Short mmCIF file of C-alpha atoms and ligand atoms in Angstrom, two decimals:
data_model
loop_
_atom_site.label_atom_id
_atom_site.label_comp_id
_atom_site.label_asym_id
_atom_site.label_seq_id
_atom_site.Cartn_x
_atom_site.Cartn_y
_atom_site.Cartn_z
CA MET A 1 0.01 0.13 -0.05
CA ILE A 2 2.68 2.56 1.26
CA GLU A 3 5.96 2.35 -0.29
CA ALA A 4 9.03 4.85 1.11
CA ARG A 5 12.37 4.18 -0.27
CA GLN A 6 15.50 6.09 0.93
CA ILE A 7 13.93 8.37 3.28
CA THR A 8 16.32 10.80 4.45
CA VAL A 9 15.55 13.93 6.76
CA GLU A 10 17.79 16.18 7.89
CA TRP A 11 17.61 19.10 10.79
CA ASP A 12 20.43 21.56 10.73
CA ASP A 13 23.26 18.90 8.91
CA ARG A 14 21.75 16.03 10.76
CA ARG A 15 20.25 13.50 9.49
CA VAL A 16 17.00 12.48 11.50
CA LEU A 17 16.15 9.32 8.87
CA ASP A 18 19.14 8.05 6.92
CA ARG A 19 17.75 5.72 3.87
CA VAL A 20 14.66 4.16 5.52
CA ASP A 21 12.87 2.24 3.37
CA PHE A 22 9.22 1.24 4.84
CA ASP A 23 7.06 -0.43 3.24
CA VAL A 24 3.50 -1.44 4.38
CA HIS A 25 1.04 -3.97 3.38
CA ALA A 26 -2.94 -3.39 2.75
CA GLY A 27 -4.23 -5.54 6.20
CA THR A 28 -1.60 -5.41 8.44
CA PHE A 29 -0.35 -3.65 11.95
CA THR A 30 2.67 -2.32 11.46
CA ILE A 31 4.25 -1.05 15.03
CA VAL A 32 6.93 1.06 15.16
CA VAL A 33 9.04 1.49 18.32
CA GLY A 34 12.77 2.40 19.04
CA PRO A 35 13.78 5.14 21.58
CA ASN A 36 13.00 8.90 22.03
CA GLY A 37 14.25 11.00 19.50
CA ALA A 38 14.61 7.64 16.89
CA GLY A 39 12.78 9.73 14.65
CA LYS A 40 9.40 7.67 14.50
CA SER A 41 7.31 10.88 13.96
CA THR A 42 9.27 12.09 11.53
CA LEU A 43 8.66 9.22 9.74
CA LEU A 44 4.97 8.97 10.19
CA ASP A 45 5.04 12.98 9.12
CA VAL A 46 6.69 12.14 5.69
CA LEU A 47 4.79 9.08 5.63
CA ARG A 48 1.15 11.77 5.29
CA GLY A 49 3.14 13.44 3.55
CA TYR A 50 3.39 16.32 5.79
CA ARG A 51 7.45 16.56 5.98
CA VAL A 52 9.02 16.09 2.57
CA PRO A 53 11.63 14.56 2.53
CA HIS A 54 15.67 15.85 1.60
CA HIS A 55 16.00 12.44 -0.28
CA GLY A 56 13.65 9.76 -0.96
CA ASP A 57 10.11 9.76 -1.83
CA VAL A 58 6.93 8.13 -0.41
CA ARG A 59 4.15 6.03 -2.93
CA PHE A 60 0.60 5.38 -1.86
CA GLU A 61 -0.04 2.13 -4.27
CA GLY A 62 2.18 3.89 -6.78
CA THR A 63 1.45 6.85 -6.83
CA PRO A 64 3.61 9.35 -5.22
CA ILE A 65 2.16 11.08 -1.72
CA ALA A 66 3.28 14.24 -2.74
CA SER A 67 1.24 14.74 -5.90
CA LEU A 68 -2.20 13.66 -4.35
CA SER A 69 -4.57 17.03 -3.59
CA PRO A 70 -5.90 17.24 -0.12
CA LYS A 71 -8.97 15.44 -0.81
CA GLU A 72 -7.23 12.77 -2.31
CA ARG A 73 -4.66 12.30 0.44
CA ALA A 74 -7.66 12.43 3.10
CA ALA A 75 -8.79 9.27 1.45
CA ARG A 76 -5.78 7.23 1.73
CA VAL A 77 -3.99 8.77 5.06
CA GLY A 78 -5.21 9.13 8.36
CA TRP A 79 -3.80 10.18 11.08
CA LEU A 80 -3.73 10.49 14.59
CA ALA A 81 -0.80 13.14 16.62
CA GLN A 82 -0.11 12.61 19.97
CA HIS A 83 -1.60 14.88 21.71
CA PRO A 84 -4.90 15.87 19.87
CA ARG A 85 -5.36 19.04 19.89
CA VAL A 86 -8.29 21.67 18.42
CA ARG A 87 -6.94 25.09 18.69
CA ASP A 88 -10.29 26.81 17.12
CA VAL A 89 -13.35 26.76 19.34
CA MET A 90 -15.52 23.52 17.62
CA THR A 91 -17.80 21.20 19.11
CA VAL A 92 -16.91 17.60 18.95
CA ALA A 93 -19.59 17.27 15.97
CA GLU A 94 -18.04 19.88 14.04
CA TRP A 95 -14.58 18.01 14.97
CA LEU A 96 -15.60 14.90 13.10
CA THR A 97 -17.77 17.22 10.39
CA THR A 98 -14.65 18.13 9.13
CA ALA A 99 -12.61 15.11 9.26
CA ARG A 100 -15.19 13.77 6.53
CA PHE A 101 -14.38 17.21 4.55
CA ARG A 102 -13.03 15.58 1.41
CA PHE A 103 -17.09 13.91 1.30
CA ALA A 104 -18.21 17.56 0.65
CA GLU A 105 -21.76 16.79 2.24
CA THR A 106 -23.59 19.12 4.61
CA PRO A 107 -23.65 18.55 8.79
CA ARG A 108 -26.80 17.15 8.50
CA VAL A 109 -25.71 14.05 6.02
CA ALA A 110 -23.01 13.48 8.01
CA ARG A 111 -24.19 13.21 11.24
CA PRO A 112 -25.15 9.63 11.45
CA LYS A 113 -21.69 8.70 10.50
CA VAL A 114 -20.76 11.22 13.23
CA GLU A 115 -22.84 10.19 16.25
CA GLN A 116 -21.89 5.95 15.15
CA ALA A 117 -18.16 7.01 14.74
CA LEU A 118 -18.72 8.43 19.21
CA ARG A 119 -20.72 5.70 19.96
CA TRP A 120 -17.80 3.28 18.92
CA VAL A 121 -15.48 4.79 21.44
CA ASP A 122 -18.62 5.44 23.68
CA ARG A 123 -18.55 8.57 23.93
CA LEU A 124 -21.87 9.73 22.28
CA HIS A 125 -22.31 11.92 25.14
CA LEU A 126 -19.63 14.20 24.06
CA LEU A 127 -21.01 15.73 20.86
CA ASP A 128 -22.09 18.88 22.11
CA ARG A 129 -18.78 19.94 23.96
CA LEU A 130 -16.43 21.96 23.41
CA ALA A 131 -13.18 19.91 21.76
CA HIS A 132 -10.64 21.92 23.92
CA THR A 133 -12.79 21.08 27.14
CA LEU A 134 -12.13 17.52 26.91
CA SER A 135 -9.83 16.01 28.65
CA GLY A 136 -6.36 13.87 27.15
CA GLY A 137 -7.85 10.57 27.48
CA GLU A 138 -11.45 12.05 26.27
CA ALA A 139 -9.27 14.17 23.44
CA GLN A 140 -7.44 10.87 22.26
CA ARG A 141 -10.96 8.71 22.42
CA VAL A 142 -12.58 11.45 20.23
CA ALA A 143 -9.72 11.78 17.65
CA LEU A 144 -9.51 8.05 17.62
CA ALA A 145 -13.86 8.46 16.28
CA ALA A 146 -12.51 11.45 14.22
CA LEU A 147 -10.27 9.05 12.31
CA MET A 148 -12.93 6.76 11.97
CA THR A 149 -14.98 9.54 10.44
CA GLN A 150 -12.55 10.07 8.04
CA GLU A 151 -12.90 6.51 6.27
CA ALA A 152 -9.06 6.79 5.02
CA ARG A 153 -7.34 3.12 4.00
CA LEU A 154 -4.06 3.91 6.17
CA TRP A 155 -4.08 4.93 9.66
CA LEU A 156 -0.83 6.62 11.50
CA LEU A 157 -1.52 6.85 14.76
CA ASP A 158 1.65 8.82 16.84
CA GLU A 159 2.10 6.93 20.29
CA PRO A 160 -2.29 6.51 20.92
CA THR A 161 -1.92 5.29 24.28
CA HIS A 162 0.51 7.78 25.56
CA HIS A 163 -0.31 9.18 29.85
CA LEU A 164 -3.80 7.81 29.03
CA ASP A 165 -5.29 5.93 32.53
CA PRO A 166 -4.93 1.93 32.15
CA ALA A 167 -8.75 1.89 31.26
CA ALA A 168 -8.83 4.12 28.40
CA VAL A 169 -5.73 2.40 27.03
CA LEU A 170 -6.95 -0.17 26.81
CA ALA A 171 -10.11 1.15 25.37
CA ILE A 172 -8.07 2.67 22.72
CA LEU A 173 -6.28 -0.86 22.00
CA GLU A 174 -8.71 -3.06 21.80
CA ARG A 175 -11.02 -0.17 19.50
CA LEU A 176 -7.44 -0.90 17.14
CA ARG A 177 -7.35 -4.24 17.46
CA ASP A 178 -11.06 -4.36 16.48
CA ARG A 179 -10.61 -3.12 13.26
CA LEU A 180 -7.09 -4.34 12.37
CA ARG A 181 -9.93 -7.78 12.85
CA GLU A 182 -12.05 -5.90 10.23
CA GLY A 183 -8.81 -4.80 7.72
CA GLN A 184 -8.01 -2.02 8.35
CA THR A 185 -4.08 -1.48 7.66
CA MET A 186 -2.45 0.64 10.67
CA VAL A 187 1.07 1.93 11.58
CA ALA A 188 1.17 3.14 15.35
CA VAL A 189 4.22 4.33 17.14
CA VAL A 190 4.30 3.13 20.71
CA HIS A 191 6.87 2.78 23.58
CA ASP A 192 4.98 -0.37 25.21
CA LEU A 193 4.75 -3.32 22.98
CA ASP A 194 3.33 -4.95 26.38
CA GLU A 195 -0.47 -2.82 25.92
CA ILE A 196 -0.53 -4.21 22.17
CA THR A 197 0.17 -7.99 22.83
CA ALA A 198 -2.03 -8.13 25.63
CA VAL A 199 -5.09 -7.51 23.63
CA LEU A 200 -4.57 -9.24 20.53
CA GLU A 201 -5.18 -13.25 19.95
CA PRO A 202 -2.19 -14.99 18.63
CA SER A 203 -4.01 -15.32 15.54
CA ASP A 204 -3.47 -12.00 14.81
CA HIS A 205 -0.19 -12.23 15.17
CA GLU A 206 0.74 -13.30 11.23
CA ARG A 207 -0.96 -10.05 10.48
CA VAL A 208 1.25 -7.14 13.13
CA TRP A 209 5.11 -6.61 12.21
CA VAL A 210 7.63 -4.73 14.52
CA VAL A 211 9.76 -2.31 13.35
CA GLY A 212 12.93 -1.17 15.08
CA LEU A 213 14.41 2.41 14.50
CA LYS A 214 17.07 3.58 15.92
CA GLU A 215 19.25 7.08 15.49
CA GLY A 216 17.51 7.12 11.74
CA THR A 217 17.93 4.02 10.59
CA VAL A 218 15.76 1.03 10.69
CA ARG A 219 17.29 -1.70 12.88
CA PHE A 220 15.08 -4.25 12.03
CA ARG A 221 11.36 -6.04 10.88
CA ARG A 222 10.10 -8.81 12.76
CA PRO A 223 7.10 -10.65 12.89
CA MET A 224 4.69 -10.48 16.45
CA GLY A 225 4.66 -14.40 16.25
CA ALA A 226 8.28 -14.97 17.29
CA PRO A 227 8.39 -12.90 20.52
CA ASP A 228 11.71 -14.21 21.68
CA ALA A 229 13.52 -13.29 19.14
CA LEU A 230 11.83 -9.93 19.42
CA ALA A 231 12.74 -9.72 22.81
CA ASP A 232 16.65 -9.88 21.66
CA ALA A 233 15.60 -7.26 19.41
CA LEU A 234 13.69 -5.16 21.68
CA SER A 235 16.88 -5.68 24.09
CA ASP A 236 19.84 -4.18 21.13
CA LEU A 237 17.41 -1.48 20.20
CA TYR A 238 16.76 0.06 23.68
CA ASP A 239 20.04 -1.19 25.31
CA VAL A 240 18.73 -3.29 27.89
CA GLN A 241 17.63 -6.49 28.49
CA MET A 242 14.30 -7.32 27.75
CA ARG A 243 12.64 -10.80 27.88
CA ALA A 244 9.55 -12.29 26.48
CA VAL A 245 7.13 -13.91 29.39
CA THR A 246 3.81 -15.85 28.04
CA VAL A 247 0.61 -14.30 30.31
CA GLU A 248 -2.40 -15.72 29.59
CA GLY A 249 -1.32 -17.65 26.65
CA ARG A 250 -0.25 -14.10 25.18
CA PRO A 251 3.41 -12.89 25.06
CA ARG A 252 4.67 -10.25 27.55
CA PHE A 253 7.69 -8.13 27.02
CA VAL A 254 9.47 -7.20 30.43
CA VAL A 255 12.84 -5.25 31.22
CA MET A 256 15.47 -7.26 33.58
CA PRO A 257 16.95 -4.97 35.74
P1 LIG B 301 10.81 10.33 17.77
O1 LIG B 301 9.41 10.31 17.37
O2 LIG B 301 11.38 9.00 18.11
O3 LIG B 301 10.77 10.45 19.25
P2 LIG B 301 11.10 12.60 16.24
O4 LIG B 301 11.15 12.49 15.24
O5 LIG B 301 10.16 13.11 17.48
O6 LIG B 301 12.00 11.23 17.39
O7 LIG B 301 12.29 13.46 16.30
C1 LIG B 301 13.49 13.12 15.59
C2 LIG B 301 14.68 13.68 15.87
O8 LIG B 301 14.49 15.11 14.88
C3 LIG B 301 14.84 14.25 17.26
O9 LIG B 301 16.42 14.51 17.34
C4 LIG B 301 14.58 15.71 17.76
O10 LIG B 301 14.84 16.31 18.38
C5 LIG B 301 14.45 16.04 15.57
N1 LIG B 301 13.61 17.47 15.05
C6 LIG B 301 12.21 16.75 15.24
N2 LIG B 301 11.66 18.21 14.79
C7 LIG B 301 12.55 18.82 14.81
C8 LIG B 301 12.94 20.64 14.29
N3 LIG B 301 11.58 20.97 14.43
N4 LIG B 301 14.01 21.40 14.31
C9 LIG B 301 14.94 20.49 14.73
N5 LIG B 301 15.15 19.39 15.20
C10 LIG B 301 14.16 18.37 15.46
MG1 LIG B 302 7.67 11.09 19.01
#
């Protein structure tokens, strides 16, 4: 679906992405891990066409992402920010309606889709709330609902559960897992693989890939289905000893002191 080739991004003569190749296949969930400053958010910015790389290119099913109009891009790529912020004074309903701008429909026509997406995240009662008054956890769920209403083929999620309480983390990740099972293609930056493996069944693993990014280069791309090898790769990536343990039939990754 996405083919990124030799992506290089520099800040002040410092390479934050260095000849990165990154492919995403339809129906898969790619989890990007790596230390702070590895270039993960920058990579998502390049994939969604927001940041133009100094070298290399990104294609969506063969078409350069840079050549797409805003509406064409919105049909293909949706993005969930690390800290969703709505600066304009708008209600949740208006936020979700805006996410459907490419459909050029009236708010009345959009309304059932907007309500359906809010129901999906169990937050229909927030419909008329001002977006900037939401708590972090509420904003994250509403942002996920907005992503749903956009109906993009590929979702890019930047630390979707960062700073959320355990119940909100579980709520978000269970919905992502359900979307994966429905065929949604996703790329997520996460720090805690544990949270994801907790909600996945082993039968989901064949669609899940883990990509390790460090100092602007891809260090590995591994299937979720081989937890011991993955734990070794994570140990190298983070410079800590990690071990895979099995809890109720599911692999979890723990840091060994
Ligand atoms: P990650 O998401 O993996 O933590 P980022 O992609 O946000 O990392 O950042 C990668 C590197 O690029 C970091 O060293 C960061 O300081 C640098 N960087 C990001 N944005 C800017 C910017 N606007 N100006 C200068 N350096 C930046
Ligand atoms: Mg980041």
